[in-house]
Amino acid sequence: MKELELTTFSKLGLNSALLKTLDAERYTTPTPIQAQAIPSVLEGKDLLGIAQTGTGKTAAFALPILHRLAANRRPAQRQGARVLVLSPTRELASQIAQSFKTYGRQSGVSVTAMFGGAPFRRQVTAMSRGVDVLVATPGRLIDHLEQRSVVLSGTEILVLDEADQMLDMGFIRPIRQIISKISARRQTLFFSATMPREIGKLAGDMLRNPVRVSVAPVAKTADRVTQKVIHVEGQRKKSLLVELFADSAMQRALVFTRTKRGADKVARHLEAAGIKVAAIHGNKSQGQREAALGAFRSGRIRGLVATDIAARGIDIDQVTHVVNYELPNIPESYVHRIGRTARAGAEGIAISLCDNEERAFLRDIERLTRQSIPSMDRRGDSALVVDQRDHTAPAADSNGSSRRGASARPKRFQKRRKGETRGGKPKPKQRRHRVDFPAASSTAPSL
Ligand code: AMP
C-alpha cells in the first residue's frame, strides 16, 4: 500500500488566525485543489484553476486571499474593493461572500455581496467607504460602475469564478468591460469547470504567467454502481449496519466513516456482532494496515472500515459494497468512495446511511452528481426493501433540518438554495450544456 504524504493547512503557509478558524470548522486536510492552489496564490501568482463546485474551490481562493489581505492591511479606497470576485449567479455570490465572512471572521475583513434583485441604494451605501472583498454578479456591477458608485482602479486581486457558466449566461462582454476598469498590475485567479475555446481565450487575455491547477472532473458516478440512501437516526446506524451485513451478497464491503475514532468504533461494534472486519486509518501502523488489507483481499474478513484518506491509494478489486456509514462533507469524496466498487467490469452497490444532520451533505452530493439517490424504504426494523415506486422522497424524516454538528459544514450551506423546495428536497436539475475538459493534469507552469 502506498504510504500517504498528507498536506496540512499549516504546511501550506496560512496564518495562524486562518488556521484557528479552519480548526474550528473541522477542516483537517486540504482538498486537492486547495493543496495545489494555495501556495501559488500566497506567492501572488496568477492562477488558472480547472475545478468545479464541490471540490473545495471556494476555500482554495478565499483562504490565501484572506492571508494576503491580512499581511498587507490598509483601507480600501472609497467606493472601492481590494478584492473583486465575479460570480455568475446570486446564489453563488452570496455563498462566496458568506465563505469569506466565515473564514475571515478572526481577521475583521469587510465583505459585501452585490447582485441584481437586491436594493441598489443599499449597495451604494455599503460601498461608500470601500470594502475589502466585493463579491458581485457582472450585470449589477456594471450598473454600479456606470453610476460611479463603485470604482475598481485600486482593486488588487480579481477572481473570476465559474467562467464557463459566465459564457453560458452571456456574461463575457460585461466581464471584459469590468476588467478594463481594473489595473493590469492586479493578481488574477480564474476558475472554470471546463475549458471551451472562448474561455481559454478569455483566460489567456486576463492572466499573466498563470500557474495552472486542475482536479479531475468528479461529478460522474460510475454507471455500474447501484446507489441507495437509507434515512436513519444517528443512533440506529450501528445496528442497521449489522443488518446490512446479514445479507450474504455483501461479501466484501468497504465502510466509510468521517473520523478515525468513528472507524474504530464501528469496527468494534461489527466485531462484537460476529462480523469479521478491520479498521484502517492514519493512526494505524503500516504493518497493521497491510495486515488488514491482506485479510480483506483474501476474504478472511468481510469488511474494511476506513476513513477517506486511508482508503485513497489502496487498490482492491471485487468490492461488492461501499457503505457510507457517514456521508462525506466534501461531495466529491462521495464519488471517489463509491468508485471503489464496480471495478474491473463488476457491478457494485453503494449504500449511504443518512441521518438528519447529514441531509445537507446529501443535497450537495446530489447537486454535484446531478442525480437524486433513490431511498431504500425500511419497513419494519429488520427488513430492508428497495422501494421502486418512490426514488426521491426522503424516507425517515421530513424536516430537512441540519444542525451544525462536529463535522457539519458552515451554516451558510444549511440555508435553502435555488433549486430546492421548502422541504429541502432538490428539484431535478436541468443539465447545462458543458464542453467536457480532458483528463486531469497536475500543476504546470503557464497556459
Ligand atoms: P466548494 O467546492 O467550495 O463549494 O466546497 C464544497 C464543500 O466542501 C463546502 O461545504 C465546504 O465548506 C467544504 N470544504 C471545503 N474545503 C474543505 C476541507 N478542506 N475540509 C472539509 N470541508 C471542506
GROMACS .gro file of N, CA, C and O in nm, residues 248-357:
model
  440
  248SER      N    1  -2.603  -1.205   0.264
  248SER     CA    2  -2.483  -1.278   0.223
  248SER      C    3  -2.422  -1.224   0.094
  248SER      O    4  -2.307  -1.252   0.062
  249ALA      N    5  -2.501  -1.145   0.020
  249ALA     CA    6  -2.447  -1.085  -0.103
  249ALA      C    7  -2.337  -0.983  -0.070
  249ALA      O    8  -2.255  -0.947  -0.154
  250MET      N    9  -2.339  -0.938   0.054
  250MET     CA   10  -2.239  -0.839   0.095
  250MET      C   11  -2.110  -0.913   0.131
  250MET      O   12  -2.080  -0.938   0.248
  251GLN      N   13  -2.036  -0.948   0.028
  251GLN     CA   14  -1.919  -1.034   0.051
  251GLN      C   15  -1.797  -0.954   0.093
  251GLN      O   16  -1.719  -0.995   0.178
  252ARG      N   17  -1.781  -0.839   0.028
  252ARG     CA   18  -1.660  -0.762   0.055
  252ARG      C   19  -1.699  -0.614   0.057
  252ARG      O   20  -1.722  -0.554  -0.047
  253ALA      N   21  -1.710  -0.560   0.178
  253ALA     CA   22  -1.766  -0.425   0.190
  253ALA      C   23  -1.663  -0.327   0.245
  253ALA      O   24  -1.591  -0.357   0.340
  254LEU      N   25  -1.660  -0.212   0.181
  254LEU     CA   26  -1.577  -0.102   0.230
  254LEU      C   27  -1.672  -0.005   0.300
  254LEU      O   28  -1.767   0.045   0.239
  255VAL      N   29  -1.649   0.017   0.430
  255VAL     CA   30  -1.739   0.101   0.508
  255VAL      C   31  -1.666   0.231   0.541
  255VAL      O   32  -1.554   0.227   0.595
  256PHE      N   33  -1.726   0.344   0.506
  256PHE     CA   34  -1.657   0.472   0.527
  256PHE      C   35  -1.713   0.548   0.646
  256PHE      O   36  -1.834   0.561   0.662
  257THR      N   37  -1.621   0.598   0.728
  257THR     CA   38  -1.659   0.689   0.834
  257THR      C   39  -1.583   0.820   0.812
  257THR      O   40  -1.488   0.823   0.736
  258ARG      N   41  -1.628   0.926   0.882
  258ARG     CA   42  -1.559   1.054   0.863
  258ARG      C   43  -1.433   1.065   0.949
  258ARG      O   44  -1.341   1.137   0.916
  259THR      N   45  -1.434   0.996   1.063
  259THR     CA   46  -1.320   1.013   1.154
  259THR      C   47  -1.254   0.879   1.187
  259THR      O   48  -1.315   0.773   1.173
  260LYS      N   49  -1.130   0.889   1.235
  260LYS     CA   50  -1.056   0.768   1.273
  260LYS      C   51  -1.124   0.700   1.391
  260LYS      O   52  -1.138   0.579   1.395
  261ARG      N   53  -1.164   0.783   1.489
  261ARG     CA   54  -1.231   0.725   1.607
  261ARG      C   55  -1.358   0.654   1.566
  261ARG      O   56  -1.391   0.548   1.615
  262GLY      N   57  -1.431   0.718   1.474
  262GLY     CA   58  -1.555   0.658   1.423
  262GLY      C   59  -1.527   0.523   1.359
  262GLY      O   60  -1.600   0.426   1.380
  263ALA      N   61  -1.417   0.515   1.283
  263ALA     CA   62  -1.383   0.389   1.215
  263ALA      C   63  -1.358   0.280   1.320
  263ALA      O   64  -1.406   0.167   1.307
  264ASP      N   65  -1.282   0.314   1.424
  264ASP     CA   66  -1.255   0.216   1.529
  264ASP      C   67  -1.383   0.168   1.597
  264ASP      O   68  -1.403   0.050   1.619
  265LYS      N   69  -1.469   0.265   1.629
  265LYS     CA   70  -1.594   0.231   1.700
  265LYS      C   71  -1.679   0.137   1.616
  265LYS      O   72  -1.732   0.038   1.666
  266VAL      N   73  -1.694   0.171   1.489
  266VAL     CA   74  -1.779   0.090   1.401
  266VAL      C   75  -1.719  -0.050   1.388
  266VAL      O   76  -1.790  -0.151   1.394
  267ALA      N   77  -1.587  -0.057   1.372
  267ALA     CA   78  -1.522  -0.187   1.357
  267ALA      C   79  -1.546  -0.272   1.483
  267ALA      O   80  -1.578  -0.391   1.474
  268ARG      N   81  -1.533  -0.208   1.600
  268ARG     CA   82  -1.553  -0.282   1.725
  268ARG      C   83  -1.696  -0.335   1.734
  268ARG      O   84  -1.720  -0.448   1.773
  269HIS      N   85  -1.791  -0.252   1.694
  269HIS     CA   86  -1.932  -0.293   1.701
  269HIS      C   87  -1.958  -0.413   1.609
  269HIS      O   88  -2.025  -0.509   1.648
  270LEU      N   89  -1.904  -0.409   1.490
  270LEU     CA   90  -1.925  -0.519   1.396
  270LEU      C   91  -1.860  -0.647   1.447
  270LEU      O   92  -1.919  -0.755   1.442
  271GLU      N   93  -1.739  -0.632   1.500
  271GLU     CA   94  -1.669  -0.749   1.556
  271GLU      C   95  -1.752  -0.811   1.668
  271GLU      O   96  -1.767  -0.932   1.677
  272ALA      N   97  -1.807  -0.724   1.754
  272ALA     CA   98  -1.888  -0.772   1.866
  272ALA      C   99  -2.011  -0.847   1.816
  272ALA      O  100  -2.062  -0.937   1.884
  273ALA      N  101  -2.058  -0.810   1.697
  273ALA     CA  102  -2.175  -0.877   1.640
  273ALA      C  103  -2.134  -1.002   1.560
  273ALA      O  104  -2.216  -1.063   1.492
  274GLY      N  105  -2.006  -1.035   1.565
  274GLY     CA  106  -1.958  -1.157   1.499
  274GLY      C  107  -1.923  -1.139   1.352
  274GLY      O  108  -1.910  -1.236   1.278
  275ILE      N  109  -1.912  -1.015   1.309
  275ILE     CA  110  -1.877  -0.991   1.168
  275ILE      C  111  -1.729  -0.955   1.161
  275ILE      O  112  -1.683  -0.863   1.229
  276LYS      N  113  -1.658  -1.028   1.079
  276LYS     CA  114  -1.513  -1.009   1.075
  276LYS      C  115  -1.476  -0.888   0.989
  276LYS      O  116  -1.503  -0.886   0.868
  277VAL      N  117  -1.419  -0.788   1.055
  277VAL     CA  118  -1.379  -0.665   0.985
  277VAL      C  119  -1.248  -0.612   1.044
  277VAL      O  120  -1.202  -0.661   1.148
  278ALA      N  121  -1.193  -0.512   0.980
  278ALA     CA  122  -1.077  -0.441   1.038
  278ALA      C  123  -1.092  -0.294   1.004
  278ALA      O  124  -1.161  -0.258   0.908
  279ALA      N  125  -1.028  -0.210   1.085
  279ALA     CA  126  -1.033  -0.065   1.057
  279ALA      C  127  -0.898  -0.023   1.001
  279ALA      O  128  -0.794  -0.073   1.043
  280ILE      N  129  -0.901   0.066   0.902
  280ILE     CA  130  -0.774   0.126   0.858
  280ILE      C  131  -0.786   0.278   0.859
  280ILE      O  132  -0.884   0.334   0.811
  281HIS      N  133  -0.690   0.341   0.918
  281HIS     CA  134  -0.685   0.488   0.919
  281HIS      C  135  -0.545   0.533   0.953
  281HIS      O  136  -0.456   0.450   0.979
  282GLY      N  137  -0.526   0.662   0.954
  282GLY     CA  138  -0.393   0.720   0.970
  282GLY      C  139  -0.321   0.685   1.100
  282GLY      O  140  -0.200   0.697   1.107
  283ASN      N  141  -0.395   0.645   1.204
  283ASN     CA  142  -0.329   0.612   1.330
  283ASN      C  143  -0.280   0.467   1.336
  283ASN      O  144  -0.220   0.426   1.434
  284LYS      N  145  -0.311   0.391   1.234
  284LYS     CA  146  -0.266   0.251   1.232
  284LYS      C  147  -0.124   0.246   1.173
  284LYS      O  148  -0.093   0.324   1.082
  285SER      N  149  -0.047   0.153   1.221
  285SER     CA  150   0.089   0.141   1.167
  285SER      C  151   0.081   0.081   1.027
  285SER      O  152  -0.020   0.022   0.989
  286GLN      N  153   0.190   0.097   0.954
  286GLN     CA  154   0.195   0.041   0.818
  286GLN      C  155   0.168  -0.110   0.823
  286GLN      O  156   0.093  -0.163   0.742
  287GLY      N  157   0.226  -0.175   0.922
  287GLY     CA  158   0.208  -0.320   0.935
  287GLY      C  159   0.062  -0.357   0.958
  287GLY      O  160   0.010  -0.449   0.895
  288GLN      N  161  -0.002  -0.283   1.047
  288GLN     CA  162  -0.144  -0.310   1.075
  288GLN      C  163  -0.229  -0.291   0.949
  288GLN      O  164  -0.320  -0.367   0.921
  289ARG      N  165  -0.197  -0.184   0.876
  289ARG     CA  166  -0.277  -0.157   0.756
  289ARG      C  167  -0.258  -0.266   0.652
  289ARG      O  168  -0.353  -0.310   0.589
  290GLU      N  169  -0.134  -0.309   0.636
  290GLU     CA  170  -0.108  -0.413   0.536
  290GLU      C  171  -0.175  -0.544   0.576
  290GLU      O  172  -0.230  -0.614   0.491
  291ALA      N  173  -0.171  -0.574   0.707
  291ALA     CA  174  -0.235  -0.698   0.753
  291ALA      C  175  -0.386  -0.692   0.726
  291ALA      O  176  -0.446  -0.789   0.678
  292ALA      N  177  -0.446  -0.575   0.755
  292ALA     CA  178  -0.590  -0.560   0.734
  292ALA      C  179  -0.625  -0.576   0.585
  292ALA      O  180  -0.720  -0.646   0.549
  293LEU      N  181  -0.544  -0.513   0.501
  293LEU     CA  182  -0.571  -0.521   0.357
  293LEU      C  183  -0.555  -0.664   0.305
  293LEU      O  184  -0.636  -0.711   0.224
  294GLY      N  185  -0.452  -0.730   0.354
  294GLY     CA  186  -0.428  -0.868   0.311
  294GLY      C  187  -0.546  -0.956   0.349
  294GLY      O  188  -0.595  -1.037   0.268
  295ALA      N  189  -0.596  -0.939   0.472
  295ALA     CA  190  -0.710  -1.020   0.518
  295ALA      C  191  -0.834  -0.990   0.436
  295ALA      O  192  -0.914  -1.079   0.404
  296PHE      N  193  -0.850  -0.864   0.399
  296PHE     CA  194  -0.967  -0.823   0.321
  296PHE      C  195  -0.959  -0.881   0.179
  296PHE      O  196  -1.055  -0.938   0.127
  297ARG      N  197  -0.841  -0.871   0.120
  297ARG     CA  198  -0.822  -0.922  -0.017
  297ARG      C  199  -0.846  -1.073  -0.023
  297ARG      O  200  -0.907  -1.123  -0.116
  298SER      N  201  -0.797  -1.142   0.078
  298SER     CA  202  -0.807  -1.288   0.073
  298SER      C  203  -0.946  -1.336   0.116
  298SER      O  204  -0.975  -1.455   0.108
  299GLY      N  205  -1.029  -1.247   0.166
  299GLY     CA  206  -1.164  -1.287   0.207
  299GLY      C  207  -1.172  -1.335   0.351
  299GLY      O  208  -1.276  -1.381   0.395
  300ARG      N  209  -1.061  -1.326   0.427
  300ARG     CA  210  -1.065  -1.369   0.566
  300ARG      C  211  -1.151  -1.273   0.649
  300ARG      O  212  -1.207  -1.310   0.750
  301ILE      N  213  -1.160  -1.149   0.608
  301ILE     CA  214  -1.255  -1.057   0.673
  301ILE      C  215  -1.349  -1.002   0.564
  301ILE      O  216  -1.311  -0.993   0.448
  302ARG      N  217  -1.472  -0.968   0.604
  302ARG     CA  218  -1.570  -0.923   0.504
  302ARG      C  219  -1.575  -0.772   0.490
  302ARG      O  220  -1.630  -0.720   0.393
  303GLY      N  221  -1.526  -0.704   0.592
  303GLY     CA  222  -1.541  -0.559   0.588
  303GLY      C  223  -1.413  -0.487   0.623
  303GLY      O  224  -1.332  -0.535   0.703
  304LEU      N  225  -1.396  -0.372   0.560
  304LEU     CA  226  -1.286  -0.284   0.593
  304LEU      C  227  -1.350  -0.150   0.626
  304LEU      O  228  -1.424  -0.095   0.544
  305VAL      N  229  -1.325  -0.102   0.748
  305VAL     CA  230  -1.385   0.026   0.788
  305VAL      C  231  -1.275   0.131   0.775
  305VAL      O  232  -1.170   0.118   0.838
  306ALA      N  233  -1.300   0.232   0.693
  306ALA     CA  234  -1.191   0.322   0.657
  306ALA      C  235  -1.234   0.468   0.659
  306ALA      O  236  -1.351   0.500   0.640
  307THR      N  237  -1.137   0.556   0.678
  307THR     CA  238  -1.160   0.698   0.655
  307THR      C  239  -1.124   0.727   0.509
  307THR      O  240  -1.055   0.647   0.445
  308ASP      N  241  -1.167   0.841   0.458
  308ASP     CA  242  -1.142   0.873   0.317
  308ASP      C  243  -0.994   0.867   0.284
  308ASP      O  244  -0.953   0.814   0.182
  309ILE      N  245  -0.916   0.927   0.374
  309ILE     CA  246  -0.773   0.940   0.345
  309ILE      C  247  -0.708   0.802   0.342
  309ILE      O  248  -0.629   0.772   0.252
  310ALA      N  249  -0.743   0.717   0.438
  310ALA     CA  250  -0.681   0.585   0.442
  310ALA      C  251  -0.717   0.503   0.319
  310ALA      O  252  -0.640   0.419   0.274
  311ALA      N  253  -0.837   0.527   0.265
  311ALA     CA  254  -0.881   0.445   0.153
  311ALA      C  255  -0.820   0.490   0.021
  311ALA      O  256  -0.820   0.417  -0.077
  312ARG      N  257  -0.766   0.615   0.020
  312ARG     CA  258  -0.702   0.663  -0.102
  312ARG      C  259  -0.578   0.579  -0.129
  312ARG      O  260  -0.508   0.540  -0.038
  313GLY      N  261  -0.553   0.553  -0.251
  313GLY     CA  262  -0.427   0.486  -0.285
  313GLY      C  263  -0.427   0.336  -0.259
  313GLY      O  264  -0.327   0.271  -0.279
  314ILE      N  265  -0.537   0.282  -0.209
  314ILE     CA  266  -0.538   0.136  -0.196
  314ILE      C  267  -0.619   0.078  -0.311
  314ILE      O  268  -0.719   0.137  -0.354
  315ASP      N  269  -0.575  -0.032  -0.359
  315ASP     CA  270  -0.636  -0.087  -0.479
  315ASP      C  271  -0.689  -0.227  -0.448
  315ASP      O  272  -0.613  -0.320  -0.429
  316ILE      N  273  -0.818  -0.237  -0.440
  316ILE     CA  274  -0.878  -0.367  -0.412
  316ILE      C  275  -0.987  -0.391  -0.515
  316ILE      O  276  -1.076  -0.306  -0.533
  317ASP      N  277  -0.981  -0.502  -0.580
  317ASP     CA  278  -1.088  -0.537  -0.674
  317ASP      C  279  -1.197  -0.611  -0.599
  317ASP      O  280  -1.180  -0.653  -0.486
  318GLN      N  281  -1.305  -0.628  -0.669
  318GLN     CA  282  -1.415  -0.709  -0.618
  318GLN      C  283  -1.472  -0.664  -0.485
  318GLN      O  284  -1.509  -0.744  -0.400
  319VAL      N  285  -1.475  -0.531  -0.464
  319VAL     CA  286  -1.551  -0.479  -0.351
  319VAL      C  287  -1.697  -0.482  -0.395
  319VAL      O  288  -1.733  -0.420  -0.494
  320THR      N  289  -1.778  -0.561  -0.325
  320THR     CA  290  -1.918  -0.574  -0.370
  320THR      C  291  -2.002  -0.454  -0.323
  320THR      O  292  -2.095  -0.414  -0.392
  321HIS      N  293  -1.970  -0.402  -0.205
  321HIS     CA  294  -2.049  -0.293  -0.150
  321HIS      C  295  -1.961  -0.182  -0.094
  321HIS      O  296  -1.859  -0.211  -0.031
  322VAL      N  297  -2.006  -0.060  -0.115
  322VAL     CA  298  -1.948   0.051  -0.041
  322VAL      C  299  -2.059   0.102   0.051
  322VAL      O  300  -2.170   0.128   0.005
  323VAL      N  301  -2.031   0.113   0.178
  323VAL     CA  302  -2.131   0.166   0.271
  323VAL      C  303  -2.080   0.299   0.325
  323VAL      O  304  -1.973   0.304   0.386
  324ASN      N  305  -2.155   0.403   0.301
  324ASN     CA  306  -2.121   0.532   0.361
  324ASN      C  307  -2.190   0.537   0.497
  324ASN      O  308  -2.305   0.576   0.507
  325TYR      N  309  -2.117   0.490   0.596
  325TYR     CA  310  -2.174   0.490   0.732
  325TYR      C  311  -2.201   0.635   0.773
  325TYR      O  312  -2.299   0.665   0.838
  326GLU      N  313  -2.111   0.722   0.730
  326GLU     CA  314  -2.135   0.866   0.744
  326GLU      C  315  -2.111   0.929   0.609
  326GLU      O  316  -2.017   0.892   0.538
  327LEU      N  317  -2.194   1.024   0.573
  327LEU     CA  318  -2.176   1.091   0.444
  327LEU      C  319  -2.058   1.187   0.452
  327LEU      O  320  -2.037   1.251   0.555
  328PRO      N  321  -1.984   1.198   0.344
  328PRO     CA  322  -1.870   1.291   0.348
  328PRO      C  323  -1.918   1.436   0.339
  328PRO      O  324  -2.018   1.463   0.273
  329ASN      N  325  -1.846   1.527   0.404
  329ASN     CA  326  -1.886   1.668   0.392
  329ASN      C  327  -1.831   1.733   0.265
  329ASN      O  328  -1.874   1.840   0.227
  330ILE      N  329  -1.736   1.668   0.201
  330ILE     CA  330  -1.691   1.717   0.071
  330ILE      C  331  -1.756   1.628  -0.034
  330ILE      O  332  -1.728   1.508  -0.041
  331PRO      N  333  -1.846   1.685  -0.113
  331PRO     CA  334  -1.926   1.600  -0.202
  331PRO      C  335  -1.844   1.514  -0.298
  331PRO      O  336  -1.881   1.402  -0.327
  332GLU      N  337  -1.731   1.567  -0.344
  332GLU     CA  338  -1.655   1.485  -0.439
  332GLU      C  339  -1.602   1.357  -0.377
  332GLU      O  340  -1.578   1.259  -0.445
  333SER      N  341  -1.587   1.357  -0.243
  333SER     CA  342  -1.542   1.234  -0.176
  333SER      C  343  -1.641   1.121  -0.198
  333SER      O  344  -1.604   1.004  -0.204
  334TYR      N  345  -1.769   1.158  -0.208
  334TYR     CA  346  -1.871   1.055  -0.232
  334TYR      C  347  -1.843   0.982  -0.362
  334TYR      O  348  -1.847   0.858  -0.368
  335VAL      N  349  -1.810   1.058  -0.464
  335VAL     CA  350  -1.785   0.998  -0.595
  335VAL      C  351  -1.662   0.907  -0.588
  335VAL      O  352  -1.661   0.797  -0.642
  336HIS      N  353  -1.558   0.954  -0.518
  336HIS     CA  354  -1.439   0.871  -0.503
  336HIS      C  355  -1.471   0.743  -0.424
  336HIS      O  356  -1.427   0.635  -0.460
  337ARG      N  357  -1.548   0.760  -0.317
  337ARG     CA  358  -1.579   0.643  -0.235
  337ARG      C  359  -1.654   0.537  -0.315
  337ARG      O  360  -1.615   0.421  -0.315
  338ILE      N  361  -1.760   0.578  -0.382
  338ILE     CA  362  -1.842   0.475  -0.447
  338ILE      C  363  -1.772   0.418  -0.570
  338ILE      O  364  -1.806   0.310  -0.616
  339GLY      N  365  -1.672   0.492  -0.618
  339GLY     CA  366  -1.592   0.439  -0.729
  339GLY      C  367  -1.504   0.322  -0.687
  339GLY      O  368  -1.440   0.257  -0.769
  340ARG      N  369  -1.501   0.292  -0.557
  340ARG     CA  370  -1.420   0.180  -0.509
  340ARG      C  371  -1.488   0.047  -0.536
  340ARG      O  372  -1.428  -0.059  -0.522
  341THR      N  373  -1.619   0.052  -0.568
  341THR     CA  374  -1.686  -0.072  -0.604
  341THR      C  375  -1.709  -0.069  -0.755
  341THR      O  376  -1.676   0.028  -0.822
  342ALA      N  377  -1.762  -0.172  -0.810
  342ALA     CA  378  -1.789  -0.181  -0.955
  342ALA      C  379  -1.662  -0.159  -1.036
  342ALA      O  380  -1.665  -0.099  -1.141
  343ARG      N  381  -1.550  -0.212  -0.985
  343ARG     CA  382  -1.426  -0.200  -1.063
  343ARG      C  383  -1.415  -0.318  -1.158
  343ARG      O  384  -1.478  -0.420  -1.138
  344ALA      N  385  -1.333  -0.302  -1.255
  344ALA     CA  386  -1.299  -0.410  -1.348
  344ALA      C  387  -1.424  -0.481  -1.400
  344ALA      O  388  -1.435  -0.603  -1.399
  345GLY      N  389  -1.520  -0.402  -1.442
  345GLY     CA  390  -1.638  -0.458  -1.509
  345GLY      C  391  -1.742  -0.517  -1.415
  345GLY      O  392  -1.849  -0.558  -1.459
  346ALA      N  393  -1.714  -0.523  -1.285
  346ALA     CA  394  -1.810  -0.583  -1.193
  346ALA      C  395  -1.923  -0.484  -1.161
  346ALA      O  396  -1.910  -0.365  -1.184
  347GLU      N  397  -2.033  -0.536  -1.109
  347GLU     CA  398  -2.141  -0.450  -1.061
  347GLU      C  399  -2.112  -0.417  -0.915
  347GLU      O  400  -2.049  -0.496  -0.845
  348GLY      N  401  -2.161  -0.304  -0.868
  348GLY     CA  402  -2.139  -0.272  -0.728
  348GLY      C  403  -2.259  -0.200  -0.668
  348GLY      O  404  -2.342  -0.146  -0.740
  349ILE      N  405  -2.264  -0.203  -0.538
  349ILE     CA  406  -2.375  -0.137  -0.468
  349ILE      C  407  -2.317  -0.038  -0.367
  349ILE      O  408  -2.223  -0.071  -0.294
  350ALA      N  409  -2.372   0.081  -0.367
  350ALA     CA  410  -2.329   0.182  -0.270
  350ALA      C  411  -2.450   0.221  -0.185
  350ALA      O  412  -2.553   0.263  -0.239
  351ILE      N  413  -2.437   0.202  -0.057
  351ILE     CA  414  -2.547   0.234   0.035
  351ILE      C  415  -2.501   0.345   0.129
  351ILE      O  416  -2.397   0.333   0.193
  352SER      N  417  -2.579   0.450   0.137
  352SER     CA  418  -2.544   0.561   0.226
  352SER      C  419  -2.643   0.571   0.341
  352SER      O  420  -2.764   0.572   0.318
  353LEU      N  421  -2.590   0.575   0.462
  353LEU     CA  422  -2.677   0.593   0.578
  353LEU      C  423  -2.679   0.742   0.612
  353LEU      O  424  -2.574   0.799   0.642
  354CYS      N  425  -2.795   0.800   0.603
  354CYS     CA  426  -2.804   0.946   0.616
  354CYS      C  427  -2.892   0.982   0.734
  354CYS      O  428  -3.010   0.948   0.735
  355ASP      N  429  -2.835   1.048   0.833
  355ASP     CA  430  -2.919   1.094   0.943
  355ASP      C  431  -2.960   1.239   0.917
  355ASP      O  432  -2.919   1.301   0.818
  356ASN      N  433  -3.042   1.288   1.008
  356ASN     CA  434  -3.099   1.421   0.990
  356ASN      C  435  -2.994   1.529   0.965
  356ASN      O  436  -3.011   1.616   0.881
  357GLU      N  437  -2.884   1.519   1.038
  357GLU     CA  438  -2.781   1.622   1.028
  357GLU      C  439  -2.701   1.614   0.899
  357GLU      O  440  -2.629   1.705   0.866
   0.00000   0.00000   0.00000
